[in-house]
Amino acid sequence: MYRNEKRKEKTVLLAQFQDHVKKIIIVVLTLLFLTGAILASIKIRTLPQQASMEKFFFLCVAMILSFGFGVCLVQAYLPGVISWFTDFLLAPKRYLKKAAPLLSHPRNLIMQRRYEEAEESLCTLLNEYPLDPALNFFLAELYTLHIPDPGKMEILCRKYFENGPVITAKANIQILLLYTDLLIRQERTEDAICFLERELTKKIYLPDECNSIRKRLSVLTGEKK
């Protein structure tokens, strides 16, 4: 069991590493295409009028490099732009909803390592705000890191995802990944796959969050095969 957990952790870390490498390669290619397009444009300006063939050649080069620059730029920044725009559109709706719970008290209790008191405070708030993302994330983190309790963790996450999420928030994907990690540790790969596939159909997640779900899903389905 320990070896299986280690292998799964390595697979997840490898997928994250590959994602970082891909981002770095896209940024490097973006800079190279941009530099090449600028140099080709400068070359066109410096060529004499009679060098029409050379100008045409460098014009083609500049167009190809500009196209490559555009593709890389879209790959690198479009998901973030879409996420920001979606978040901006949803923001007014958030402010019309009930005020978020104040989590400073349980946060201070956690910092003081008074975990049982923090749990009691968070559970009291949970009765009033059952679908608040930040509140559920604090409890999920508490049951994962500070007072590990797989049973309470599963009940919390199942209730949250069966009835929500109801608003877009980064805490949603954080809770989702913590819950998936729990299922992986318990060797419940099939349950994790079904859970991720169901969450992927919800419209509440932003594009970059959907990508994170798909990556975790691809790792799990690859291991299953």
Tab-separated table of C-alpha atoms in Angstrom:
chain	number	residue	atom	x	y	z
A	1	MET	CA	0.000	0.000	0.000
A	2	TYR	CA	2.832	2.380	0.925
A	3	ARG	CA	4.563	1.688	-2.387
A	4	ASN	CA	1.347	2.341	-4.312
A	5	GLU	CA	0.893	5.696	-2.557
A	6	LYS	CA	4.487	6.664	-3.318
A	7	ARG	CA	4.056	5.692	-6.979
A	8	LYS	CA	0.862	7.713	-7.281
A	9	GLU	CA	2.483	10.727	-5.600
A	10	LYS	CA	5.404	10.489	-8.028
A	11	THR	CA	2.990	10.316	-10.978
A	12	VAL	CA	1.142	13.431	-9.798
A	13	LEU	CA	4.427	15.280	-9.205
A	14	LEU	CA	5.632	14.245	-12.678
A	15	ALA	CA	2.438	15.610	-14.243
A	16	GLN	CA	2.897	18.906	-12.366
A	17	PHE	CA	6.555	19.072	-13.450
A	18	GLN	CA	5.581	18.474	-17.088
A	19	ASP	CA	3.010	21.262	-16.819
A	20	HIS	CA	5.660	23.692	-15.515
A	21	VAL	CA	8.107	22.676	-18.265
A	22	LYS	CA	5.395	23.201	-20.894
A	23	LYS	CA	4.713	26.713	-19.574
A	24	ILE	CA	8.429	27.561	-19.634
A	25	ILE	CA	8.790	26.264	-23.220
A	26	ILE	CA	5.784	28.346	-24.347
A	27	VAL	CA	7.224	31.503	-22.767
A	28	VAL	CA	10.639	30.904	-24.359
A	29	LEU	CA	9.073	30.265	-27.785
A	30	THR	CA	6.933	33.394	-27.419
A	31	LEU	CA	10.036	35.514	-26.807
A	32	LEU	CA	11.937	33.860	-29.674
A	33	PHE	CA	9.080	34.370	-32.157
A	34	LEU	CA	8.656	37.992	-31.063
A	35	THR	CA	12.393	38.716	-31.336
A	36	GLY	CA	12.588	37.045	-34.759
A	37	ALA	CA	9.569	38.995	-36.057
A	38	ILE	CA	11.067	42.303	-34.874
A	39	LEU	CA	14.454	41.534	-36.429
A	40	ALA	CA	12.818	40.520	-39.733
A	41	SER	CA	10.806	43.775	-39.764
A	42	ILE	CA	13.954	45.806	-39.115
A	43	LYS	CA	15.736	43.948	-41.924
A	44	ILE	CA	12.930	44.845	-44.357
A	45	ARG	CA	13.304	48.538	-43.496
A	46	THR	CA	17.085	48.530	-43.930
A	47	LEU	CA	17.123	46.768	-47.320
A	48	PRO	CA	17.436	48.991	-50.435
A	49	GLN	CA	14.392	49.544	-52.659
A	50	GLN	CA	15.741	47.362	-55.485
A	51	ALA	CA	16.057	44.285	-53.218
A	52	SER	CA	12.422	43.319	-53.724
A	53	MET	CA	12.971	39.551	-53.531
A	54	GLU	CA	14.839	39.814	-50.247
A	55	LYS	CA	12.159	42.098	-48.851
A	56	PHE	CA	9.487	39.589	-49.861
A	57	PHE	CA	11.457	36.776	-48.209
A	58	PHE	CA	11.858	38.641	-44.922
A	59	LEU	CA	8.212	39.725	-45.081
A	60	CYS	CA	7.175	36.047	-45.251
A	61	VAL	CA	9.540	35.241	-42.386
A	62	ALA	CA	8.094	38.094	-40.312
A	63	MET	CA	4.532	36.918	-40.992
A	64	ILE	CA	5.329	33.305	-40.032
A	65	LEU	CA	7.108	34.385	-36.857
A	66	SER	CA	4.271	36.766	-35.964
A	67	PHE	CA	1.774	33.956	-36.419
A	68	GLY	CA	3.871	31.702	-34.145
A	69	PHE	CA	4.091	34.525	-31.598
A	70	GLY	CA	0.296	34.889	-31.650
A	71	VAL	CA	-0.270	31.155	-31.145
A	72	CYS	CA	2.162	31.014	-28.224
A	73	LEU	CA	0.643	34.143	-26.695
A	74	VAL	CA	-2.821	32.585	-26.827
A	75	GLN	CA	-1.533	29.332	-25.300
A	76	ALA	CA	0.243	31.186	-22.501
A	77	TYR	CA	-2.262	33.859	-21.489
A	78	LEU	CA	-5.730	33.103	-22.868
A	79	PRO	CA	-6.786	30.749	-19.995
A	80	GLY	CA	-5.784	33.382	-17.436
A	81	VAL	CA	-7.615	36.147	-19.324
A	82	ILE	CA	-10.772	34.009	-19.566
A	83	SER	CA	-10.537	33.178	-15.856
A	84	TRP	CA	-10.190	36.849	-14.940
A	85	PHE	CA	-13.065	37.878	-17.222
A	86	THR	CA	-15.346	35.137	-15.871
A	87	ASP	CA	-14.457	36.062	-12.322
A	88	PHE	CA	-15.160	39.732	-13.120
A	89	LEU	CA	-18.611	38.889	-14.491
A	90	LEU	CA	-19.476	36.770	-11.459
A	91	ALA	CA	-18.208	39.325	-8.930
A	92	PRO	CA	-21.381	41.487	-8.782
A	93	LYS	CA	-23.471	38.388	-8.053
A	94	ARG	CA	-21.211	37.498	-5.140
A	95	TYR	CA	-21.624	40.853	-3.475
A	96	LEU	CA	-25.405	40.526	-3.592
A	97	LYS	CA	-25.274	37.306	-1.590
A	98	LYS	CA	-25.109	36.861	2.154
A	99	ALA	CA	-21.964	38.254	3.785
A	100	ALA	CA	-19.160	35.710	4.101
A	101	PRO	CA	-18.411	34.255	7.544
A	102	LEU	CA	-15.603	35.794	9.583
A	103	LEU	CA	-12.830	33.199	9.757
A	104	SER	CA	-10.235	35.215	11.647
A	105	HIS	CA	-11.046	33.544	14.990
A	106	PRO	CA	-10.700	29.906	13.833
A	107	ARG	CA	-7.655	30.914	11.770
A	108	ASN	CA	-5.989	32.287	14.911
A	109	LEU	CA	-6.871	29.118	16.807
A	110	ILE	CA	-5.194	27.028	14.100
A	111	MET	CA	-2.083	29.212	14.244
A	112	GLN	CA	-2.001	28.622	18.011
A	113	ARG	CA	-2.378	24.856	17.382
A	114	ARG	CA	-5.659	24.794	19.284
A	115	TYR	CA	-7.111	22.480	16.667
A	116	GLU	CA	-10.062	21.069	18.623
A	117	GLU	CA	-11.296	24.571	19.438
A	118	ALA	CA	-10.792	25.590	15.802
A	119	GLU	CA	-12.832	22.582	14.670
A	120	GLU	CA	-15.661	23.488	17.037
A	121	SER	CA	-15.669	27.091	15.819
A	122	LEU	CA	-15.618	26.071	12.152
A	123	CYS	CA	-18.384	23.487	12.589
A	124	THR	CA	-20.560	26.114	14.284
A	125	LEU	CA	-20.069	28.423	11.317
A	126	LEU	CA	-20.677	25.532	8.923
A	127	ASN	CA	-24.228	25.139	10.225
A	128	GLU	CA	-24.950	28.704	9.084
A	129	TYR	CA	-22.792	28.696	5.939
A	130	PRO	CA	-22.794	25.070	4.674
A	131	LEU	CA	-21.609	25.952	1.151
A	132	ASP	CA	-19.033	28.639	1.876
A	133	PRO	CA	-15.850	27.620	-0.019
A	134	ALA	CA	-13.286	29.150	2.354
A	135	LEU	CA	-14.978	27.692	5.432
A	136	ASN	CA	-15.135	24.202	3.933
A	137	PHE	CA	-11.503	24.458	2.820
A	138	PHE	CA	-10.361	25.380	6.344
A	139	LEU	CA	-12.153	22.339	7.735
A	140	ALA	CA	-10.867	20.058	4.953
A	141	GLU	CA	-7.310	21.239	5.608
A	142	LEU	CA	-7.821	20.739	9.333
A	143	TYR	CA	-9.003	17.133	8.814
A	144	THR	CA	-6.116	16.472	6.400
A	145	LEU	CA	-3.095	18.099	8.050
A	146	HIS	CA	-3.712	19.015	11.690
A	147	ILE	CA	-6.159	16.467	13.109
A	148	PRO	CA	-6.290	13.807	10.367
A	149	ASP	CA	-9.722	12.215	10.260
A	150	PRO	CA	-10.597	10.500	6.936
A	151	GLY	CA	-14.162	9.830	8.085
A	152	LYS	CA	-15.006	13.451	8.895
A	153	MET	CA	-13.113	14.600	5.815
A	154	GLU	CA	-15.194	12.386	3.530
A	155	ILE	CA	-18.507	13.427	5.097
A	156	LEU	CA	-17.543	17.101	4.765
A	157	CYS	CA	-16.493	16.816	1.121
A	158	ARG	CA	-19.414	14.643	0.056
A	159	LYS	CA	-21.928	17.107	1.521
A	160	TYR	CA	-20.135	20.050	-0.037
A	161	PHE	CA	-19.850	18.614	-3.548
A	162	GLU	CA	-23.293	17.000	-3.565
A	163	ASN	CA	-24.888	20.406	-2.914
A	164	GLY	CA	-22.299	22.737	-4.458
A	165	PRO	CA	-20.093	24.543	-5.160
A	166	VAL	CA	-22.462	27.464	-5.658
A	167	ILE	CA	-19.951	30.268	-6.273
A	168	THR	CA	-16.639	30.411	-8.121
A	169	ALA	CA	-13.679	30.391	-5.727
A	170	LYS	CA	-10.123	29.052	-5.641
A	171	ALA	CA	-11.015	27.123	-2.494
A	172	ASN	CA	-13.252	24.842	-4.573
A	173	ILE	CA	-10.367	23.297	-6.502
A	174	GLN	CA	-8.275	23.119	-3.306
A	175	ILE	CA	-10.980	21.115	-1.521
A	176	LEU	CA	-11.427	18.956	-4.618
A	177	LEU	CA	-7.736	18.051	-4.788
A	178	LEU	CA	-7.542	17.340	-1.048
A	179	TYR	CA	-10.529	15.013	-1.337
A	180	THR	CA	-9.028	13.298	-4.378
A	181	ASP	CA	-5.776	12.783	-2.453
A	182	LEU	CA	-7.778	11.124	0.316
A	183	LEU	CA	-9.432	8.721	-2.137
A	184	ILE	CA	-6.035	7.930	-3.712
A	185	ARG	CA	-4.511	7.149	-0.295
A	186	GLN	CA	-7.413	4.801	0.377
A	187	GLU	CA	-6.794	3.114	-3.021
A	188	ARG	CA	-10.257	4.133	-4.233
A	189	THR	CA	-9.140	5.121	-7.717
A	190	GLU	CA	-12.492	4.307	-9.312
A	191	ASP	CA	-14.322	6.558	-6.844
A	192	ALA	CA	-11.820	9.361	-7.496
A	193	ILE	CA	-12.305	9.068	-11.265
A	194	CYS	CA	-16.122	9.136	-10.993
A	195	PHE	CA	-15.938	12.104	-8.637
A	196	LEU	CA	-13.640	14.114	-10.938
A	197	GLU	CA	-15.708	13.311	-14.026
A	198	ARG	CA	-18.860	14.508	-12.266
A	199	GLU	CA	-17.227	17.728	-11.083
A	200	LEU	CA	-15.909	18.415	-14.578
A	201	THR	CA	-19.502	18.678	-15.846
A	202	LYS	CA	-20.272	21.566	-13.459
A	203	LYS	CA	-20.101	25.092	-14.891
A	204	ILE	CA	-18.787	26.680	-11.689
A	205	TYR	CA	-15.095	25.954	-12.361
A	206	LEU	CA	-12.844	28.362	-14.246
A	207	PRO	CA	-10.843	27.192	-17.317
A	208	ASP	CA	-7.549	26.766	-15.449
A	209	GLU	CA	-9.347	24.832	-12.696
A	210	CYS	CA	-10.912	22.541	-15.313
A	211	ASN	CA	-7.408	21.939	-16.674
A	212	SER	CA	-6.236	20.915	-13.196
A	213	ILE	CA	-9.157	18.481	-12.901
A	214	ARG	CA	-8.416	17.012	-16.341
A	215	LYS	CA	-4.729	16.539	-15.464
A	216	ARG	CA	-5.542	14.727	-12.238
A	217	LEU	CA	-8.124	12.659	-14.120
A	218	SER	CA	-5.627	11.728	-16.853
A	219	VAL	CA	-3.121	10.566	-14.216
A	220	LEU	CA	-5.713	8.361	-12.522
A	221	THR	CA	-7.127	6.888	-15.714
A	222	GLY	CA	-3.579	6.202	-16.942
A	223	GLU	CA	-2.767	4.299	-13.733
A	224	LYS	CA	-5.987	2.322	-13.994
A	225	LYS	CA	-5.042	1.108	-17.479
